[in-house]
CSV table of N, CA, C and O and ligand atoms in Angstrom, one decimal:
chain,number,residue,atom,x,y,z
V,135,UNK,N,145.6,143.7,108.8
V,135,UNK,CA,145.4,143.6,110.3
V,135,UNK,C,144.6,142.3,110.6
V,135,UNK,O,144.9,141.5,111.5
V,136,UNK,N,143.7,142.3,109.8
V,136,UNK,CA,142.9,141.3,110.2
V,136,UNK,C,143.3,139.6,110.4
V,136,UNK,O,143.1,138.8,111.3
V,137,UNK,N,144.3,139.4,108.7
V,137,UNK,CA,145.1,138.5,109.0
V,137,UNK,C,145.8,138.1,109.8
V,137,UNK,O,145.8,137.0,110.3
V,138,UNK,N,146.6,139.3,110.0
V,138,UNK,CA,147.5,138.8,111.9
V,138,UNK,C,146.7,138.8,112.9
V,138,UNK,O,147.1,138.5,114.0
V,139,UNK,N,145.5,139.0,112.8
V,139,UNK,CA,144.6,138.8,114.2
V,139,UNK,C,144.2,137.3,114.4
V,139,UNK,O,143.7,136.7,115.4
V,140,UNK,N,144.4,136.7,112.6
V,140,UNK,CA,144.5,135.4,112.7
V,140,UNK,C,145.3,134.2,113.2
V,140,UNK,O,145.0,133.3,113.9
V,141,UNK,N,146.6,134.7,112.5
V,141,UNK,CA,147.9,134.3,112.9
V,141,UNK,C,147.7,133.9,114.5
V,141,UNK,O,147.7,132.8,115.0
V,142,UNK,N,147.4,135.2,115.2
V,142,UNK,CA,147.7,135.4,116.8
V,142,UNK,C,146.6,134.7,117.6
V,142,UNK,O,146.8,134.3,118.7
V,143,UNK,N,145.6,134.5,117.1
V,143,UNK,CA,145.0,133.8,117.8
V,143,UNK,C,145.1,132.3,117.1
V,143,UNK,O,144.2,131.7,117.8
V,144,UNK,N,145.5,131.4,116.3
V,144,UNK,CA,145.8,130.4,116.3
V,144,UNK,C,147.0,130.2,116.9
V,144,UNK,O,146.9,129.1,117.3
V,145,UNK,N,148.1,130.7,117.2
V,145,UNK,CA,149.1,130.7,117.7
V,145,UNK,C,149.0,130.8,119.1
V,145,UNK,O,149.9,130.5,119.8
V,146,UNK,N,148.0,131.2,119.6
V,146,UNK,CA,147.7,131.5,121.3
V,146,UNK,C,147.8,130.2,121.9
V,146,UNK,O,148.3,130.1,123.0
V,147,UNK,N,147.5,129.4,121.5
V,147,UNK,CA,147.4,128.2,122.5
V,147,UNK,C,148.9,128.0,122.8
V,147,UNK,O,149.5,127.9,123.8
V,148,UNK,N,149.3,128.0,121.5
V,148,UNK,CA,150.6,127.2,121.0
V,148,UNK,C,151.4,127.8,122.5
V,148,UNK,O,151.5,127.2,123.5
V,149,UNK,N,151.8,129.5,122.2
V,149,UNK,CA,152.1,130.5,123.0
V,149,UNK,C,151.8,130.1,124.4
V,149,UNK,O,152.8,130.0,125.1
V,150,UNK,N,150.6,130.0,125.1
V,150,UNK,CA,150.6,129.7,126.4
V,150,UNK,C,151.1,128.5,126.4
V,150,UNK,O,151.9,128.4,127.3
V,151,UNK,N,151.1,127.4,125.8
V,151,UNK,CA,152.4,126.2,125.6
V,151,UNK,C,153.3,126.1,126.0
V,151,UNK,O,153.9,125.3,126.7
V,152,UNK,N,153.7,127.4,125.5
V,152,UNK,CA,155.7,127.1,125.6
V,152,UNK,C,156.0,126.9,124.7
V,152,UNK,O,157.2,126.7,124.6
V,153,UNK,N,155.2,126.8,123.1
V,153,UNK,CA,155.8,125.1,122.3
V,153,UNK,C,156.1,126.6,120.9
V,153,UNK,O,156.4,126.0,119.8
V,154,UNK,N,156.1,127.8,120.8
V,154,UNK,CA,156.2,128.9,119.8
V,154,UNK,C,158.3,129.1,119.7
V,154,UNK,O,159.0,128.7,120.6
V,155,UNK,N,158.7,129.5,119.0
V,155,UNK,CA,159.6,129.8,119.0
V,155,UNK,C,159.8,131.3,119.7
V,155,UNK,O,158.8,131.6,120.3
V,156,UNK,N,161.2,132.3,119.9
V,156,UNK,CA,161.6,133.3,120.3
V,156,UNK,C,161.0,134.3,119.3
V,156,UNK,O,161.0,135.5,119.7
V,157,UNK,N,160.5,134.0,117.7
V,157,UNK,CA,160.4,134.9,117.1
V,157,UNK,C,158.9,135.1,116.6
V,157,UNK,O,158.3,135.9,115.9
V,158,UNK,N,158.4,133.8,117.3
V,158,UNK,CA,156.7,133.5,117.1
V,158,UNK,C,156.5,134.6,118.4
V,158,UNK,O,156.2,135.8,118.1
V,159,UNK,N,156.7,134.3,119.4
V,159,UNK,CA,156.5,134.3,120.7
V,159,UNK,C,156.4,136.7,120.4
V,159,UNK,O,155.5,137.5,120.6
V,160,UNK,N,157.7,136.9,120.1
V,160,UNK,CA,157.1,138.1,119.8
V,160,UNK,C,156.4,138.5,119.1
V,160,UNK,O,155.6,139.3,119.6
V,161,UNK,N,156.4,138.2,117.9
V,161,UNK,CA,155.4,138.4,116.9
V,161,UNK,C,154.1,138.4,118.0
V,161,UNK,O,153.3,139.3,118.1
V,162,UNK,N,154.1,137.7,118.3
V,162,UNK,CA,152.0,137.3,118.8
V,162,UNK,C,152.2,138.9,120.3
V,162,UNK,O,151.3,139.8,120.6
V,163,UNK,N,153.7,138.8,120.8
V,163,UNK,CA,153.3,139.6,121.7
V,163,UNK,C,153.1,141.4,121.6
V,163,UNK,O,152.6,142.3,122.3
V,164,UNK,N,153.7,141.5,120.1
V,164,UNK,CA,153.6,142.6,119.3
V,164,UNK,C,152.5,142.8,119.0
V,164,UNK,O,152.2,143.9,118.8
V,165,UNK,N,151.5,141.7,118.8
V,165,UNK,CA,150.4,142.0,118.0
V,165,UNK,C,149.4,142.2,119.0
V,165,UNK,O,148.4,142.9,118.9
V,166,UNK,N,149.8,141.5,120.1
V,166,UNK,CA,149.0,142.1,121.4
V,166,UNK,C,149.0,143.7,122.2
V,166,UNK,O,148.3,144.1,123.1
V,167,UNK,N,149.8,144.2,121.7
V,167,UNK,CA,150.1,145.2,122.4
V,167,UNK,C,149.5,146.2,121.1
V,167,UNK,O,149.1,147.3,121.6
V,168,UNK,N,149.3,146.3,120.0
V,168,UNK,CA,148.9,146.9,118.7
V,168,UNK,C,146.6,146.1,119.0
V,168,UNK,O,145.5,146.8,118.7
V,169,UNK,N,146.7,145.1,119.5
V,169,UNK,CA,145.1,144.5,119.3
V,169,UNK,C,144.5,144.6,120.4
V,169,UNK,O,145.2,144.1,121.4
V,170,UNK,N,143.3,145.2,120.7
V,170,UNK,CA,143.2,144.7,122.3
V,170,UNK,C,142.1,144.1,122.1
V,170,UNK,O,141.5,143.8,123.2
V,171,UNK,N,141.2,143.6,120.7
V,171,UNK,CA,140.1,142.2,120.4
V,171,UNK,C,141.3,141.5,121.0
V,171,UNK,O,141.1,141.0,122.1
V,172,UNK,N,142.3,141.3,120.6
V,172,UNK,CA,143.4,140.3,120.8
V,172,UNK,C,143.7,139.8,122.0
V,172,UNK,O,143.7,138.6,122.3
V,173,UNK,N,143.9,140.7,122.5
V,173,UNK,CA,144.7,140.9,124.0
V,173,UNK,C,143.4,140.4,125.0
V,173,UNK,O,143.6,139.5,125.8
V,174,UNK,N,142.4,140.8,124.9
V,174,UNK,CA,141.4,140.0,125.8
V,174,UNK,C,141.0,138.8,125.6
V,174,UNK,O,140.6,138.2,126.6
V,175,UNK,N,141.1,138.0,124.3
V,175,UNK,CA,141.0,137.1,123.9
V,175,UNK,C,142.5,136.3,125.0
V,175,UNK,O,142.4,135.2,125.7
V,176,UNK,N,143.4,137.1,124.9
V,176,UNK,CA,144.7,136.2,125.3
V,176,UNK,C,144.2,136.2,126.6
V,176,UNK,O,143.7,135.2,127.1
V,177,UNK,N,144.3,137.5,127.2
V,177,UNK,CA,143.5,137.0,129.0
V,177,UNK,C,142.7,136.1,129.3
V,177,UNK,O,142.9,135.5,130.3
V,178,UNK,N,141.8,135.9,128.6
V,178,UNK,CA,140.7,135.2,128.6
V,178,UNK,C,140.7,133.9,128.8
V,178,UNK,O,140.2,133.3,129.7
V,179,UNK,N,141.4,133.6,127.8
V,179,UNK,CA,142.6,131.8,127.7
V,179,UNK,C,143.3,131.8,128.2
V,179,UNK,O,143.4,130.7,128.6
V,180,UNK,N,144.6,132.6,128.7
V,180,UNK,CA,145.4,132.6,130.3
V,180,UNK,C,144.6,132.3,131.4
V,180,UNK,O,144.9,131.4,132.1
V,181,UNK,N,143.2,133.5,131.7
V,181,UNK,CA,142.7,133.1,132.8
V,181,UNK,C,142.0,131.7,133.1
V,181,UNK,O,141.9,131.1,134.1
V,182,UNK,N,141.6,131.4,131.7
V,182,UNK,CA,141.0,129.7,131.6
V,182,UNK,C,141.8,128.6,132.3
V,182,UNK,O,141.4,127.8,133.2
V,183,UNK,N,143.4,128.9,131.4
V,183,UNK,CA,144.0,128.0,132.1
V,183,UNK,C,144.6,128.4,133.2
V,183,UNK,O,145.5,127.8,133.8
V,184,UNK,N,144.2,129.3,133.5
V,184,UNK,CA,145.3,129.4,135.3
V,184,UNK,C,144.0,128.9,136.3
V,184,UNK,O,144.3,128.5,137.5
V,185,UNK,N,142.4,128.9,135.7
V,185,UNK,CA,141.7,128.2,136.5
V,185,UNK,C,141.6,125.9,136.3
V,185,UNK,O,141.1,125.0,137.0
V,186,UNK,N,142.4,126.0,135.1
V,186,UNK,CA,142.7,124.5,134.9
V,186,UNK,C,143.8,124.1,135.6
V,186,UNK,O,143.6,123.0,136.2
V,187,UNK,N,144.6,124.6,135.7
V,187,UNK,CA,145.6,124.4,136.4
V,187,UNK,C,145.6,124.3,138.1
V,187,UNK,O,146.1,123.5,138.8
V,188,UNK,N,145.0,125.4,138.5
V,188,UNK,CA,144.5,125.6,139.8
V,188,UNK,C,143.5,124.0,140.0
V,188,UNK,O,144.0,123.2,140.8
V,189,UNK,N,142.8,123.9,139.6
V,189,UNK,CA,142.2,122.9,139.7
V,189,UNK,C,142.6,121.3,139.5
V,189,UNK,O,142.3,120.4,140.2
V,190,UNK,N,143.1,121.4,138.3
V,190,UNK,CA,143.4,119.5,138.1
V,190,UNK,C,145.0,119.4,138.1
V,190,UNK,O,145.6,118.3,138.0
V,191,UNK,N,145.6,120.7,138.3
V,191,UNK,CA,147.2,120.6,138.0
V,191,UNK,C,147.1,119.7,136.5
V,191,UNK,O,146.4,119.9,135.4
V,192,UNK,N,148.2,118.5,136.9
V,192,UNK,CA,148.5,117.6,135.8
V,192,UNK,C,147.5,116.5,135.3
V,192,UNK,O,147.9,115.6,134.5
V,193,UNK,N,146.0,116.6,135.7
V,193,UNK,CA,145.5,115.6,135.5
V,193,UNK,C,144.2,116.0,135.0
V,193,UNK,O,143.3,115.2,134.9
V,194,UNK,N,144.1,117.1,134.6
V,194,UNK,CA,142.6,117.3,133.9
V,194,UNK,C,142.3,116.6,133.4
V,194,UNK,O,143.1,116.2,132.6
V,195,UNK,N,140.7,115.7,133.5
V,195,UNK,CA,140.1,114.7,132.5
V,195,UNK,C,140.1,115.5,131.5
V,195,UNK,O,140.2,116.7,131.7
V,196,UNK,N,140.0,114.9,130.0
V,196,UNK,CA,139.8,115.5,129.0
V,196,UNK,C,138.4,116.3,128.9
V,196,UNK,O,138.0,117.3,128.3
V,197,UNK,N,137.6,115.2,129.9
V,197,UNK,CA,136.0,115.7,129.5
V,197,UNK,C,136.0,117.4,129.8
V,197,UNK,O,135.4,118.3,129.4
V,198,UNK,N,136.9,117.1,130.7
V,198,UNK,CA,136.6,118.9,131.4
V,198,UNK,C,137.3,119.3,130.4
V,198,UNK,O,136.6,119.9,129.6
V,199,UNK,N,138.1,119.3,130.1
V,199,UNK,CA,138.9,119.8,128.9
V,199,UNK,C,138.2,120.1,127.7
V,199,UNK,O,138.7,121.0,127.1
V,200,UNK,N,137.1,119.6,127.1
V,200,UNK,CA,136.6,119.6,126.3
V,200,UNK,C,135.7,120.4,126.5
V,200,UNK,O,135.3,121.2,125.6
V,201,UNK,N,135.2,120.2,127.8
V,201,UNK,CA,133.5,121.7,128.0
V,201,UNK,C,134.1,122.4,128.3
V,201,UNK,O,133.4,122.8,129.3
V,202,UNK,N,135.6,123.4,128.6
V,202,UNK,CA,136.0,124.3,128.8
V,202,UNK,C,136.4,124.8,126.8
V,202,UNK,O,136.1,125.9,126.4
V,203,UNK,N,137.0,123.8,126.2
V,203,UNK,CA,137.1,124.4,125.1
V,203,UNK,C,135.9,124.5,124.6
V,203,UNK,O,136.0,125.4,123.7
V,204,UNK,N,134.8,124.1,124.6
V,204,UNK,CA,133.5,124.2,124.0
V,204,UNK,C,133.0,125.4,124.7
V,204,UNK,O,132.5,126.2,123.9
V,205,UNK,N,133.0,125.9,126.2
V,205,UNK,CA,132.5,127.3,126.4
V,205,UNK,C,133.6,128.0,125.9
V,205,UNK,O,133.3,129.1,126.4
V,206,UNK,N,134.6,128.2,125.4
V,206,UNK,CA,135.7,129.0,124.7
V,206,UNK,C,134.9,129.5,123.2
V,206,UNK,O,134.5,130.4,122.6
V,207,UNK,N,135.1,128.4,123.1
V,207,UNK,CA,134.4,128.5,121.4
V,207,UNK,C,133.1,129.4,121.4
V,207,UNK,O,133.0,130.4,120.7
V,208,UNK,N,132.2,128.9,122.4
V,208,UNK,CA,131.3,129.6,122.8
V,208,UNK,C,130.9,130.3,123.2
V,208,UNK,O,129.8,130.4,123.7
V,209,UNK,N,132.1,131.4,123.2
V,209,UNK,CA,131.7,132.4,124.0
V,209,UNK,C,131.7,132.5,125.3
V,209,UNK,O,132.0,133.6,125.6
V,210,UNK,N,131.4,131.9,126.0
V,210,UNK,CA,130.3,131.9,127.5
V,210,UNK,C,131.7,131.4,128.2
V,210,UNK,O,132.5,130.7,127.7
V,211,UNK,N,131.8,131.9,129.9
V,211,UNK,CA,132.6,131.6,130.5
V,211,UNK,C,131.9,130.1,131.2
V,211,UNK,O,130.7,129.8,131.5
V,212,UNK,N,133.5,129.2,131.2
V,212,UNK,CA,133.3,128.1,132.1
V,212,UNK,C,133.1,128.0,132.9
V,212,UNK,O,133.1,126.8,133.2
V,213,UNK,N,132.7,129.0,133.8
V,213,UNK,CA,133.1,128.8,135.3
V,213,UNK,C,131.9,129.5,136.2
V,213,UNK,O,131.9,129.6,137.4
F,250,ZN,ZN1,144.5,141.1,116.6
């Protein structure tokens, strides 16, 4: 279990990407529906970027980009 808890969260980014295949893409969404460490993790990083998006659309500086993934990492919300 723990392994695929791996799997799915390196693959989360990919997944909110677009960039997973049809067979990645279930796999992670199977494992979310079985994890809910998982599954809030995935909200979490959905809700991050639906507030990057909301905000810079296509133009986020990286800098922001970077202290959003640095409070990710860290736990602590960006916002
Ligand atoms: Zn998991």
């Amino acid at each position: 279990m723990a392994d695929n808890c791996d799997v799915a969260l390196a693959e989360l980014y990919q997944y909110l990407d677009g960039e997973l295949t049809d067979d990645a893409r279930q796999r992670i969404e199977q494992h979310l529906r079985d994890c809910s460490p998982c599954l809030e993790a995935f909200d979490f990083e959905a809700e991050i970027r639906r507030l990057v998006a909301d905000r810079c659309r296509d133009q986020c500086p990286d800098a922001l980009r970077q202290r959003i993934q640095a409070a990710i990492e860290g736990g602590e919300a960006a916002v």
